[in-house]
Every structure is written in C-alpha cells, then in structure tokens.
Amino acid sequence: MKISSFPCMACIQPALLFCLVGLAQQPKPYHNTLPKDITVYHAAVVSANPLATAVGLRILKEGGNAVDAAIAVQLTLAVVYPEAGNIGGGGFTVIHLNSGKNYTIDYREEAPGKAYRDMFLDKQGNADPHLSQDGHLACGVPGTVAGLFAAYKFASLPFRELIEPAIHLARNGFAISAEEAKMLNDTRSDFLKLNTIRPVFVRHIPWKAGDTLIQKDLAHTLELIRDNGSAGFYGGETAKRIVKEMIRGGGMISSKDLLEYAVKWRNPLSFDYKKYVVLTMPLPSSGGIMLEQMLGMLSAYQVGKMGFETPQSVQLMTEIERRCYADRAKFLGDPDFVKVPVKTLVSPEYLRQRMLNYSPGKATPSKDIQAGKINPESEETTQVSVLDSSGNAVSLTYTLNGLYGSRVVVGGAGFLLNNEMDDFSAKPGSPNMFGLVGAEADAIAPHKRMLSSMTPTILLRKNHPFLIVGTPGGATIITSVFQSIVDLLDFHLSLFDAVNKPKFHEQWLPDLIYIEKGFPLQTRKALEKMGYRFKVREAIGRTEAIEVLPDGKIRAVADHRGDDSALGY
Ligand code: DON
C-alpha cells in the first residue's frame, strides 16, 4: 500500500496546499475547496463536508492512522454538518487493520427503557409518523460517543488532538454552504416548534451561504467529552441536560438509559464476491445481510454482459432488490431480541429459490412477492471512508436518521438528538419515513436496537483494502452500495461513474422503481413496456468511495450530489 517513492501530492494538486499544516494550526473555517475526484499515492479521506475532510487529511499527514482520522472527521461533522453528523445519534463502523484483523462496532441507538411496542399508535390504532419522527419521543438513546471511544482503542494520537478541531470550529464558527443555509431555513419552523429552548440554528433573518455558524454550547459539550471521555456525555452535566430536555419535551430517555448504554462489538459479516472479500455490517443493520443476498442472487447471472443500465440488467437488479426488501420487512430485526434466520437467508439454495419466479422481460408485481419461506433454524441468530498509508481502512456510516434528526437540540448542550425510533416498525405494515414496512421482528421493545439500512463496507483483495464504500439515503443505502459494487466489478465503470451515474432503487413496497434524473430514457421506456412503473426522485444517496487501483495508487471520489469532498496525499 505504501508508495512513498512517489512525489508529494501537494506538488501535483495545488488546491490541497492549505492542508499542509501542523496539528497546532486550527482548521480554516472560511476557505475550503471541494475536490471530488482525486488520485493520490499514500492515503485518502472522503466525507460529506470539506472542512471535515480537511481535518481528516491533516490527521493522516500528522501520523494518525485511519481510525484517528475517522474519529476526528466524525467529531468535526458533528459541528459542521449538523443535519447528519452528530454526537446525539448512532451508527456502525467497519474497520480493517493492516494486521489482517477486522472489526465492526455497533453503536446504534436503542429504545429507552420506558419504550413500549405501541407507543407510536394513535387512538384509532394507526401509526402516527409525527410521534415517531418529530420531537422528543422520537429520540433513541444515542450511541455515537460510545462508538467513538470504542474505535479509539485502535487510534494512535491523543484523543485531545482528534477533538480539538471540532471544538475550535464550534466555538469560533465556520462559514456555512448554500446547501446548509437552505436546509437550516427550510427547517426553521420545526426548530421553533420542537425545541424547548431556542437553538442557534434559528435566527431572525434567513441564513445565506457564507454566514458564520457559532455553536458555543456544543463547544462546551465537546470539551466535557475531551476532559472526561465517554462519561462526559453519558454522565455528569451532559447527561443531566439530556434528561432535563426529555422532561421538558415529553421524551423518555432516562439517566439510567444513558449510563447503561454500551456499544456492541459484532462479528463482521464477511462473504466472497468474485475475487473479493466483502466485509460489512451485520444486524441490526439490514445492509450487510441484504448486500450478501443481492450479490448472491446476482452471481447466478452474467450481469456484466447485459450492460450498464440496460433494460435487462436493470430488470434483473430490480427484481433482486424487490425480493430482498420483502425479506427485510418480515425477518430482520435486532438479533439480540429476535431470532433471525440469517444462515438460510443467505444460503445459495434459498437465494436460487427466491429467483425461481423471475421472468425476464416481464415485471413481477410486488403483491405477488412475499418474504421467502423459511424453516425454523436450530441456532442463529453520513458516510466516512478512510484509507491510511499503512493499509488500515475505515468505513463508517452514522446518522440522526431524518434531516437534523428529531430537530430537538439538547438545551444548554447544543447538539441535536436523533429520531431513530422511526426505524422501528411502529405497526406491522405501516411504512416509516423511508416507506419501509416491517413487522414483529422490528417491533419496539425496551433497549432494543431499531433495524437499520446503513451499509458501511470494505472490499478486500488478498486481504488488502480494495474498496471502501458507503452512503446515506435511508432505504436506498443498500441498493446504492449494491449498485456501486456491481458497477465497478461487473460493468467495469470507473469509480467516478460508479459513484455519480444515476442510480435506481426498488424496495418491494411501494411497487415502483425510483430513479434519479438522467436515468436512461430508453431503458425506462423498455421497462415500462414490461409492466414497471417509475418515479423520478431527488438524489439517491451520497456515496463516498476509495479504490486502490491496480498500480497501487489510490482514487477517492466524493459524491457530486452534495458538498462532499475527497482529499489525500
Ligand atoms: O439506519 C437507517 O437505515 C436510517 N436511519 C438511515 C437514515 C439515512 O440514511 C438518512 N439519510 N438520508
């Protein structure tokens, strides 16, 4: 991996010169560039925000490893990317160390101890999305800070150095982008309605690009974490503030919930696809197991020969996606609470059976597809991608769920809380905010973790990182990761195209293929003749990917769909 004989990338890419600074120097909050597609020699980092990416690069250059960089990027995103970066949410991290060892950390939020199965039903017994999505009751017990400290065991720099850039940006402010300004303005009335204390995200005049966002309360909370570790969040002043916020706003998280929260080290989900080992997240994310199902079903066909986004390949991949989402709705949930037939769901025979009613040239309506038949098993149960110069790799996805989560800012503590409770199935068959339906397996129970679609993934070739990939996008996460891998390995697209070409998405219900603008019209028309219905929607995902090229160089691509940026050296 290490290619130290090549010239320093700064000579080749002048836009990166500003990053050649020591850790003592603070991030430049008003000047940043937005490189989206770079080829470098040693290490790379891709994230949703240029300031966070720059912090990651600096950590890498100062001798930090991929885990150091990932932690610093996550903490910076919590400041500069408040709609999804967070300390009040949760997520999953997949780590490959150059020793050959792999780890996955589950720091998903969990239901508060007082949560109960029907807590989001109205008097008529219908699921009320406002209850599960807006405000205090929607908040799960946050996991991010515990996740950061769990990953820290593989880090090499003092934690203080990893958190300092975030504190600096929170205390002194940074210039917001046009996209951020628009989202803050669009969410203004929610912030006003759902908070008990007016947060800094609301001001008397609309935000515009270049305005400075200062978050002093958040800076203070980050200092408490810097000085007290995880206890600076789950105990002491911050925990008291969270509980007070819950009491003021009618939420459920208690000090006991916070004190008892712990990450879960899961066995990494690992399987082969072509010449690669795919390393990804097991349950309670549905992403890994569904990626294994999708690639497993696909490998029975020669999709590469069908061509990229032709009617044949899109039909095949759509029908695969449809069947996997039907399985998700019935079988998948937190494995510590429900028995999930994982072995069967990914077995070649089961996957073959699932495709028996696939008819090339003709749509299978979703009403004709149910979850597969399973015999009981005896036993079973906003993306950051980093690669360092020693071959350590991190792929992580963490979230507040919806845009700015519950939109509740903890009074005096300055951070947003998630609305992850909406990822539970409030009522069998009632769609969540991503249109996903679920059943008993994902019903609410105290301390249970809600099913996720987040799919942070690393592909290894001969036990060395080949691809580090992941994306946000709710239900579409799994299909985006699936398609990025297939685009690269079967259609031989460049990484740039695999990330940026229009994507499509089918999730069983509703019976529609969602497409992005730019999806080939001819393909759409051909599929409509076969009985498929389409809906054009906003961006599908924001994929951040790093690929190790055959000559050992590193290509890093940030999605063109947002302010995402890629840096490296
Ligand atoms: O865990 C999940 O699957 C969702 N809470 C992810 C939310 C998400 O990706 C929002 N971004 N668009």
PDB file of C-alpha atoms in Angstrom, residues 6-255:
ATOM      1  CA  PHE A   6       6.113   8.890  -5.425  1.00  0.00           C
ATOM      2  CA  PRO A   7       6.272  12.682  -5.229  1.00  0.00           C
ATOM      3  CA  CYS A   8       4.244  14.513  -2.649  1.00  0.00           C
ATOM      4  CA  MET A   9       0.748  15.076  -3.964  1.00  0.00           C
ATOM      5  CA  ALA A  10       0.772  18.726  -2.982  1.00  0.00           C
ATOM      6  CA  CYS A  11       3.100  19.373  -5.920  1.00  0.00           C
ATOM      7  CA  ILE A  12       0.502  17.902  -8.240  1.00  0.00           C
ATOM      8  CA  GLN A  13      -2.603  19.271  -6.656  1.00  0.00           C
ATOM      9  CA  PRO A  14      -2.112  22.887  -5.577  1.00  0.00           C
ATOM     10  CA  ALA A  15      -5.673  23.115  -4.253  1.00  0.00           C
ATOM     11  CA  LEU A  16      -4.576  20.957  -1.345  1.00  0.00           C
ATOM     12  CA  LEU A  17      -1.737  23.182  -0.224  1.00  0.00           C
ATOM     13  CA  PHE A  18      -3.785  24.722   2.554  1.00  0.00           C
ATOM     14  CA  CYS A  19      -3.876  21.367   4.221  1.00  0.00           C
ATOM     15  CA  LEU A  20      -0.145  21.207   4.749  1.00  0.00           C
ATOM     16  CA  VAL A  21      -0.364  22.438   8.293  1.00  0.00           C
ATOM     17  CA  GLY A  22       0.546  21.044  11.667  1.00  0.00           C
ATOM     18  CA  LEU A  23      -1.984  19.910  14.234  1.00  0.00           C
ATOM     19  CA  ALA A  24      -1.231  23.031  16.235  1.00  0.00           C
ATOM     20  CA  GLN A  25      -2.839  25.045  13.469  1.00  0.00           C
ATOM     21  CA  GLN A  26      -6.618  25.159  13.526  1.00  0.00           C
ATOM     22  CA  PRO A  27      -8.893  24.387  10.570  1.00  0.00           C
ATOM     23  CA  LYS A  28      -9.531  27.229   8.166  1.00  0.00           C
ATOM     24  CA  PRO A  29     -13.234  27.806   8.722  1.00  0.00           C
ATOM     25  CA  TYR A  30     -13.827  30.131   5.775  1.00  0.00           C
ATOM     26  CA  HIS A  31     -11.720  28.759   2.959  1.00  0.00           C
ATOM     27  CA  ASN A  32     -12.156  25.322   1.650  1.00  0.00           C
ATOM     28  CA  THR A  33     -12.130  23.627  -1.683  1.00  0.00           C
ATOM     29  CA  LEU A  34     -14.344  20.887  -2.942  1.00  0.00           C
ATOM     30  CA  PRO A  35     -12.181  18.316  -4.742  1.00  0.00           C
ATOM     31  CA  LYS A  36     -14.383  15.406  -5.714  1.00  0.00           C
ATOM     32  CA  ASP A  37     -12.153  13.032  -7.627  1.00  0.00           C
ATOM     33  CA  ILE A  38      -8.508  12.647  -6.701  1.00  0.00           C
ATOM     34  CA  THR A  39      -5.789  10.142  -7.357  1.00  0.00           C
ATOM     35  CA  VAL A  40      -3.086  10.057  -4.702  1.00  0.00           C
ATOM     36  CA  TYR A  41      -0.242   7.889  -3.510  1.00  0.00           C
ATOM     37  CA  HIS A  42      -0.463   7.332   0.244  1.00  0.00           C
ATOM     38  CA  ALA A  43      -3.792   7.929   1.944  1.00  0.00           C
ATOM     39  CA  ALA A  44      -7.236   9.384   1.359  1.00  0.00           C
ATOM     40  CA  VAL A  45     -10.356  10.503   3.154  1.00  0.00           C
ATOM     41  CA  VAL A  46     -13.828  11.232   1.822  1.00  0.00           C
ATOM     42  CA  SER A  47     -16.698  12.778   3.745  1.00  0.00           C
ATOM     43  CA  ALA A  48     -19.798  14.886   3.294  1.00  0.00           C
ATOM     44  CA  ASN A  49     -18.149  18.185   4.208  1.00  0.00           C
ATOM     45  CA  PRO A  50     -14.898  19.786   3.029  1.00  0.00           C
ATOM     46  CA  LEU A  51     -13.897  21.083   6.477  1.00  0.00           C
ATOM     47  CA  ALA A  52     -14.298  17.625   7.979  1.00  0.00           C
ATOM     48  CA  THR A  53     -12.423  16.014   5.099  1.00  0.00           C
ATOM     49  CA  ALA A  54      -9.585  18.542   5.558  1.00  0.00           C
ATOM     50  CA  VAL A  55      -9.366  17.710   9.256  1.00  0.00           C
ATOM     51  CA  GLY A  56      -9.127  14.013   8.358  1.00  0.00           C
ATOM     52  CA  LEU A  57      -6.346  14.649   5.882  1.00  0.00           C
ATOM     53  CA  ARG A  58      -4.400  16.680   8.409  1.00  0.00           C
ATOM     54  CA  ILE A  59      -4.638  13.926  10.989  1.00  0.00           C
ATOM     55  CA  LEU A  60      -3.392  11.402   8.419  1.00  0.00           C
ATOM     56  CA  LYS A  61      -0.466  13.617   7.477  1.00  0.00           C
ATOM     57  CA  GLU A  62       0.455  14.197  11.082  1.00  0.00           C
ATOM     58  CA  GLY A  63       0.937  10.488  11.624  1.00  0.00           C
ATOM     59  CA  GLY A  64      -2.552   9.499  12.694  1.00  0.00           C
ATOM     60  CA  ASN A  65      -3.912   6.257  11.294  1.00  0.00           C
ATOM     61  CA  ALA A  66      -7.237   5.686   9.520  1.00  0.00           C
ATOM     62  CA  VAL A  67      -9.053   5.275  12.846  1.00  0.00           C
ATOM     63  CA  ASP A  68      -7.636   8.549  14.226  1.00  0.00           C
ATOM     64  CA  ALA A  69      -8.743  10.296  11.050  1.00  0.00           C
ATOM     65  CA  ALA A  70     -12.210   8.722  11.086  1.00  0.00           C
ATOM     66  CA  ILE A  71     -12.781   9.791  14.718  1.00  0.00           C
ATOM     67  CA  ALA A  72     -11.646  13.362  14.011  1.00  0.00           C
ATOM     68  CA  VAL A  73     -13.851  13.526  10.907  1.00  0.00           C
ATOM     69  CA  GLN A  74     -16.880  12.242  12.813  1.00  0.00           C
ATOM     70  CA  LEU A  75     -16.374  14.818  15.556  1.00  0.00           C
ATOM     71  CA  THR A  76     -15.910  17.611  13.016  1.00  0.00           C
ATOM     72  CA  LEU A  77     -19.005  16.555  11.088  1.00  0.00           C
ATOM     73  CA  ALA A  78     -20.953  16.839  14.357  1.00  0.00           C
ATOM     74  CA  VAL A  79     -20.151  20.562  14.188  1.00  0.00           C
ATOM     75  CA  VAL A  80     -20.007  21.483  10.503  1.00  0.00           C
ATOM     76  CA  TYR A  81     -22.658  19.080   9.184  1.00  0.00           C
ATOM     77  CA  PRO A  82     -25.380  19.238  11.826  1.00  0.00           C
ATOM     78  CA  GLU A  83     -28.080  17.696   9.624  1.00  0.00           C
ATOM     79  CA  ALA A  84     -26.446  14.264   9.946  1.00  0.00           C
ATOM     80  CA  GLY A  85     -23.023  14.475  11.599  1.00  0.00           C
ATOM     81  CA  ASN A  86     -23.692  14.045  15.270  1.00  0.00           C
ATOM     82  CA  ILE A  87     -22.964  13.145  18.830  1.00  0.00           C
ATOM     83  CA  GLY A  88     -26.692  12.652  19.503  1.00  0.00           C
ATOM     84  CA  GLY A  89     -27.235   9.818  17.015  1.00  0.00           C
ATOM     85  CA  GLY A  90     -25.638   6.490  16.281  1.00  0.00           C
ATOM     86  CA  GLY A  91     -24.105   4.318  13.602  1.00  0.00           C
ATOM     87  CA  PHE A  92     -21.844   1.497  12.555  1.00  0.00           C
ATOM     88  CA  THR A  93     -18.121   1.336  11.863  1.00  0.00           C
ATOM     89  CA  VAL A  94     -16.265  -1.321   9.893  1.00  0.00           C
ATOM     90  CA  ILE A  95     -12.506  -1.447  10.430  1.00  0.00           C
ATOM     91  CA  HIS A  96      -9.832  -3.406   8.583  1.00  0.00           C
ATOM     92  CA  LEU A  97      -6.402  -3.292  10.221  1.00  0.00           C
ATOM     93  CA  ASN A  98      -3.218  -3.996   8.330  1.00  0.00           C
ATOM     94  CA  SER A  99      -2.623  -6.895  10.722  1.00  0.00           C
ATOM     95  CA  GLY A 100      -5.416  -8.611   8.782  1.00  0.00           C
ATOM     96  CA  LYS A 101      -7.918  -8.275  11.642  1.00  0.00           C
ATOM     97  CA  ASN A 102     -11.400  -6.923  11.002  1.00  0.00           C
ATOM     98  CA  TYR A 103     -13.853  -5.350  13.438  1.00  0.00           C
ATOM     99  CA  THR A 104     -17.373  -3.972  13.373  1.00  0.00           C
ATOM    100  CA  ILE A 105     -18.715  -1.652  16.045  1.00  0.00           C
ATOM    101  CA  ASP A 106     -22.456  -1.321  16.581  1.00  0.00           C
ATOM    102  CA  TYR A 107     -23.217   1.990  18.257  1.00  0.00           C
ATOM    103  CA  ARG A 108     -26.781   2.102  17.004  1.00  0.00           C
ATOM    104  CA  GLU A 109     -29.262   3.975  19.170  1.00  0.00           C
ATOM    105  CA  GLU A 110     -31.574   1.876  21.285  1.00  0.00           C
ATOM    106  CA  ALA A 111     -35.103   2.286  22.568  1.00  0.00           C
ATOM    107  CA  PRO A 112     -35.287   3.906  26.010  1.00  0.00           C
ATOM    108  CA  GLY A 113     -36.125   1.619  28.940  1.00  0.00           C
ATOM    109  CA  LYS A 114     -39.624   3.082  29.131  1.00  0.00           C
ATOM    110  CA  ALA A 115     -40.374   2.466  25.430  1.00  0.00           C
ATOM    111  CA  TYR A 116     -43.200   0.110  24.570  1.00  0.00           C
ATOM    112  CA  ARG A 117     -44.492  -1.627  21.485  1.00  0.00           C
ATOM    113  CA  ASP A 118     -47.475   0.576  20.608  1.00  0.00           C
ATOM    114  CA  MET A 119     -46.068   3.916  21.704  1.00  0.00           C
ATOM    115  CA  PHE A 120     -46.496   5.488  18.266  1.00  0.00           C
ATOM    116  CA  LEU A 121     -50.115   4.454  17.672  1.00  0.00           C
ATOM    117  CA  ASP A 122     -52.934   6.979  17.840  1.00  0.00           C
ATOM    118  CA  LYS A 123     -56.333   6.392  19.458  1.00  0.00           C
ATOM    119  CA  GLN A 124     -57.566   4.593  16.363  1.00  0.00           C
ATOM    120  CA  GLY A 125     -54.574   2.259  16.493  1.00  0.00           C
ATOM    121  CA  ASN A 126     -52.854   3.811  13.468  1.00  0.00           C
ATOM    122  CA  ALA A 127     -49.161   4.600  13.380  1.00  0.00           C
ATOM    123  CA  ASP A 128     -48.661   8.351  13.839  1.00  0.00           C
ATOM    124  CA  PRO A 129     -45.492   9.402  11.993  1.00  0.00           C
ATOM    125  CA  HIS A 130     -45.330  12.708  13.877  1.00  0.00           C
ATOM    126  CA  LEU A 131     -44.827  10.849  17.125  1.00  0.00           C
ATOM    127  CA  SER A 132     -42.027   8.667  15.773  1.00  0.00           C
ATOM    128  CA  GLN A 133     -40.343  11.387  13.714  1.00  0.00           C
ATOM    129  CA  ASP A 134     -40.821  14.789  15.336  1.00  0.00           C
ATOM    130  CA  GLY A 135     -39.522  15.798  18.710  1.00  0.00           C
ATOM    131  CA  HIS A 136     -38.584  14.192  21.976  1.00  0.00           C
ATOM    132  CA  LEU A 137     -40.443  10.872  21.816  1.00  0.00           C
ATOM    133  CA  ALA A 138     -38.673  10.047  18.555  1.00  0.00           C
ATOM    134  CA  CYS A 139     -35.232  10.017  20.184  1.00  0.00           C
ATOM    135  CA  GLY A 140     -33.369   6.785  20.761  1.00  0.00           C
ATOM    136  CA  VAL A 141     -30.583   6.569  23.341  1.00  0.00           C
ATOM    137  CA  PRO A 142     -27.585   7.975  21.438  1.00  0.00           C
ATOM    138  CA  GLY A 143     -24.621   5.746  20.646  1.00  0.00           C
ATOM    139  CA  THR A 144     -22.146   7.880  18.709  1.00  0.00           C
ATOM    140  CA  VAL A 145     -19.920   8.983  21.592  1.00  0.00           C
ATOM    141  CA  ALA A 146     -19.611   5.425  22.902  1.00  0.00           C
ATOM    142  CA  GLY A 147     -18.790   4.369  19.327  1.00  0.00           C
ATOM    143  CA  LEU A 148     -16.006   6.957  19.049  1.00  0.00           C
ATOM    144  CA  PHE A 149     -14.368   5.748  22.237  1.00  0.00           C
ATOM    145  CA  ALA A 150     -14.726   2.109  21.206  1.00  0.00           C
ATOM    146  CA  ALA A 151     -12.915   2.809  17.928  1.00  0.00           C
ATOM    147  CA  TYR A 152     -10.321   4.840  19.830  1.00  0.00           C
ATOM    148  CA  LYS A 153      -8.712   1.644  21.071  1.00  0.00           C
ATOM    149  CA  PHE A 154      -7.160   1.356  17.574  1.00  0.00           C
ATOM    150  CA  ALA A 155      -6.136   5.021  17.390  1.00  0.00           C
ATOM    151  CA  SER A 156      -2.619   6.312  17.876  1.00  0.00           C
ATOM    152  CA  LEU A 157      -2.910  10.016  18.701  1.00  0.00           C
ATOM    153  CA  PRO A 158      -4.130  11.589  21.947  1.00  0.00           C
ATOM    154  CA  PHE A 159      -7.943  11.983  21.886  1.00  0.00           C
ATOM    155  CA  ARG A 160      -7.486  15.672  22.644  1.00  0.00           C
ATOM    156  CA  GLU A 161      -5.860  16.180  19.238  1.00  0.00           C
ATOM    157  CA  LEU A 162      -8.722  14.422  17.485  1.00  0.00           C
ATOM    158  CA  ILE A 163     -11.439  16.528  19.102  1.00  0.00           C
ATOM    159  CA  GLU A 164      -9.665  19.916  19.126  1.00  0.00           C
ATOM    160  CA  PRO A 165     -10.571  20.891  15.517  1.00  0.00           C
ATOM    161  CA  ALA A 166     -14.256  20.231  16.259  1.00  0.00           C
ATOM    162  CA  ILE A 167     -14.131  22.327  19.427  1.00  0.00           C
ATOM    163  CA  HIS A 168     -12.401  25.132  17.566  1.00  0.00           C
ATOM    164  CA  LEU A 169     -14.990  25.155  14.778  1.00  0.00           C
ATOM    165  CA  ALA A 170     -17.880  25.023  17.236  1.00  0.00           C
ATOM    166  CA  ARG A 171     -16.506  27.841  19.406  1.00  0.00           C
ATOM    167  CA  ASN A 172     -15.284  30.180  16.670  1.00  0.00           C
ATOM    168  CA  GLY A 173     -17.720  29.297  13.942  1.00  0.00           C
ATOM    169  CA  PHE A 174     -17.364  28.430  10.311  1.00  0.00           C
ATOM    170  CA  ALA A 175     -18.865  29.605   7.035  1.00  0.00           C
ATOM    171  CA  ILE A 176     -21.915  27.617   6.053  1.00  0.00           C
ATOM    172  CA  SER A 177     -22.529  26.494   2.485  1.00  0.00           C
ATOM    173  CA  ALA A 178     -25.522  27.407   0.316  1.00  0.00           C
ATOM    174  CA  GLU A 179     -26.893  23.890   0.837  1.00  0.00           C
ATOM    175  CA  GLU A 180     -26.594  24.151   4.625  1.00  0.00           C
ATOM    176  CA  ALA A 181     -28.201  27.615   4.610  1.00  0.00           C
ATOM    177  CA  LYS A 182     -31.156  26.321   2.627  1.00  0.00           C
ATOM    178  CA  MET A 183     -31.684  23.348   4.898  1.00  0.00           C
ATOM    179  CA  LEU A 184     -31.480  25.458   8.055  1.00  0.00           C
ATOM    180  CA  ASN A 185     -34.029  27.886   6.575  1.00  0.00           C
ATOM    181  CA  ASP A 186     -36.311  25.044   5.485  1.00  0.00           C
ATOM    182  CA  THR A 187     -36.199  23.522   8.982  1.00  0.00           C
ATOM    183  CA  ARG A 188     -36.656  26.822  10.866  1.00  0.00           C
ATOM    184  CA  SER A 189     -40.308  26.324  11.789  1.00  0.00           C
ATOM    185  CA  ASP A 190     -39.610  22.774  13.008  1.00  0.00           C
ATOM    186  CA  PHE A 191     -36.737  24.005  15.157  1.00  0.00           C
ATOM    187  CA  LEU A 192     -39.053  26.603  16.680  1.00  0.00           C
ATOM    188  CA  LYS A 193     -41.918  24.171  17.202  1.00  0.00           C
ATOM    189  CA  LEU A 194     -39.955  21.207  18.543  1.00  0.00           C
ATOM    190  CA  ASN A 195     -37.473  22.849  20.911  1.00  0.00           C
ATOM    191  CA  THR A 196     -37.934  23.881  24.494  1.00  0.00           C
ATOM    192  CA  ILE A 197     -35.035  26.346  24.293  1.00  0.00           C
ATOM    193  CA  ARG A 198     -34.411  28.258  21.061  1.00  0.00           C
ATOM    194  CA  PRO A 199     -31.349  26.739  19.372  1.00  0.00           C
ATOM    195  CA  VAL A 200     -28.564  28.556  17.485  1.00  0.00           C
ATOM    196  CA  PHE A 201     -29.893  27.119  14.230  1.00  0.00           C
ATOM    197  CA  VAL A 202     -32.720  29.671  14.367  1.00  0.00           C
ATOM    198  CA  ARG A 203     -32.051  33.334  13.816  1.00  0.00           C
ATOM    199  CA  HIS A 204     -34.181  36.350  12.983  1.00  0.00           C
ATOM    200  CA  ILE A 205     -33.133  36.624   9.319  1.00  0.00           C
ATOM    201  CA  PRO A 206     -32.693  33.787   6.845  1.00  0.00           C
ATOM    202  CA  TRP A 207     -29.300  32.098   6.617  1.00  0.00           C
ATOM    203  CA  LYS A 208     -27.271  32.535   3.456  1.00  0.00           C
ATOM    204  CA  ALA A 209     -24.096  30.960   2.129  1.00  0.00           C
ATOM    205  CA  GLY A 210     -21.013  32.315   3.883  1.00  0.00           C
ATOM    206  CA  ASP A 211     -22.770  33.207   7.153  1.00  0.00           C
ATOM    207  CA  THR A 212     -20.925  32.110  10.274  1.00  0.00           C
ATOM    208  CA  LEU A 213     -22.476  29.421  12.469  1.00  0.00           C
ATOM    209  CA  ILE A 214     -21.147  29.563  16.040  1.00  0.00           C
ATOM    210  CA  GLN A 215     -22.126  26.777  18.487  1.00  0.00           C
ATOM    211  CA  LYS A 216     -20.793  27.688  21.945  1.00  0.00           C
ATOM    212  CA  ASP A 217     -22.928  25.188  23.875  1.00  0.00           C
ATOM    213  CA  LEU A 218     -21.755  22.413  21.578  1.00  0.00           C
ATOM    214  CA  ALA A 219     -18.133  23.527  22.067  1.00  0.00           C
ATOM    215  CA  HIS A 220     -18.647  23.202  25.819  1.00  0.00           C
ATOM    216  CA  THR A 221     -20.146  19.716  25.488  1.00  0.00           C
ATOM    217  CA  LEU A 222     -17.230  18.643  23.302  1.00  0.00           C
ATOM    218  CA  GLU A 223     -14.833  19.981  25.956  1.00  0.00           C
ATOM    219  CA  LEU A 224     -16.606  17.870  28.570  1.00  0.00           C
ATOM    220  CA  ILE A 225     -16.101  14.829  26.306  1.00  0.00           C
ATOM    221  CA  ARG A 226     -12.462  15.793  25.750  1.00  0.00           C
ATOM    222  CA  ASP A 227     -11.860  16.077  29.507  1.00  0.00           C
ATOM    223  CA  ASN A 228     -13.989  13.176  30.772  1.00  0.00           C
ATOM    224  CA  GLY A 229     -14.164  10.734  27.901  1.00  0.00           C
ATOM    225  CA  SER A 230     -17.414   8.881  27.316  1.00  0.00           C
ATOM    226  CA  ALA A 231     -18.533   9.862  30.843  1.00  0.00           C
ATOM    227  CA  GLY A 232     -18.525  13.470  29.638  1.00  0.00           C
ATOM    228  CA  PHE A 233     -21.573  12.544  27.583  1.00  0.00           C
ATOM    229  CA  TYR A 234     -23.300   9.630  29.323  1.00  0.00           C
ATOM    230  CA  GLY A 235     -22.829  11.089  32.816  1.00  0.00           C
ATOM    231  CA  GLY A 236     -22.373  14.412  34.571  1.00  0.00           C
ATOM    232  CA  GLU A 237     -23.571  17.694  33.166  1.00  0.00           C
ATOM    233  CA  THR A 238     -24.385  16.483  29.633  1.00  0.00           C
ATOM    234  CA  ALA A 239     -26.487  13.535  30.812  1.00  0.00           C
ATOM    235  CA  LYS A 240     -28.346  15.848  33.200  1.00  0.00           C
ATOM    236  CA  ARG A 241     -29.069  18.223  30.345  1.00  0.00           C
ATOM    237  CA  ILE A 242     -30.370  15.417  28.119  1.00  0.00           C
ATOM    238  CA  VAL A 243     -32.686  14.160  30.864  1.00  0.00           C
ATOM    239  CA  LYS A 244     -33.927  17.689  31.634  1.00  0.00           C
ATOM    240  CA  GLU A 245     -34.596  18.175  27.917  1.00  0.00           C
ATOM    241  CA  MET A 246     -36.591  14.932  27.883  1.00  0.00           C
ATOM    242  CA  ILE A 247     -38.652  16.026  30.871  1.00  0.00           C
ATOM    243  CA  ARG A 248     -39.344  19.462  29.336  1.00  0.00           C
ATOM    244  CA  GLY A 249     -40.361  17.977  25.982  1.00  0.00           C
ATOM    245  CA  GLY A 250     -42.086  14.727  26.990  1.00  0.00           C
ATOM    246  CA  GLY A 251     -39.339  12.311  25.887  1.00  0.00           C
ATOM    247  CA  MET A 252     -38.322   9.046  27.504  1.00  0.00           C
ATOM    248  CA  ILE A 253     -34.532   8.859  27.773  1.00  0.00           C
ATOM    249  CA  SER A 254     -33.503   8.495  31.430  1.00  0.00           C
ATOM    250  CA  SER A 255     -30.147   8.864  33.165  1.00  0.00           C
TER     251      SER A 255
END
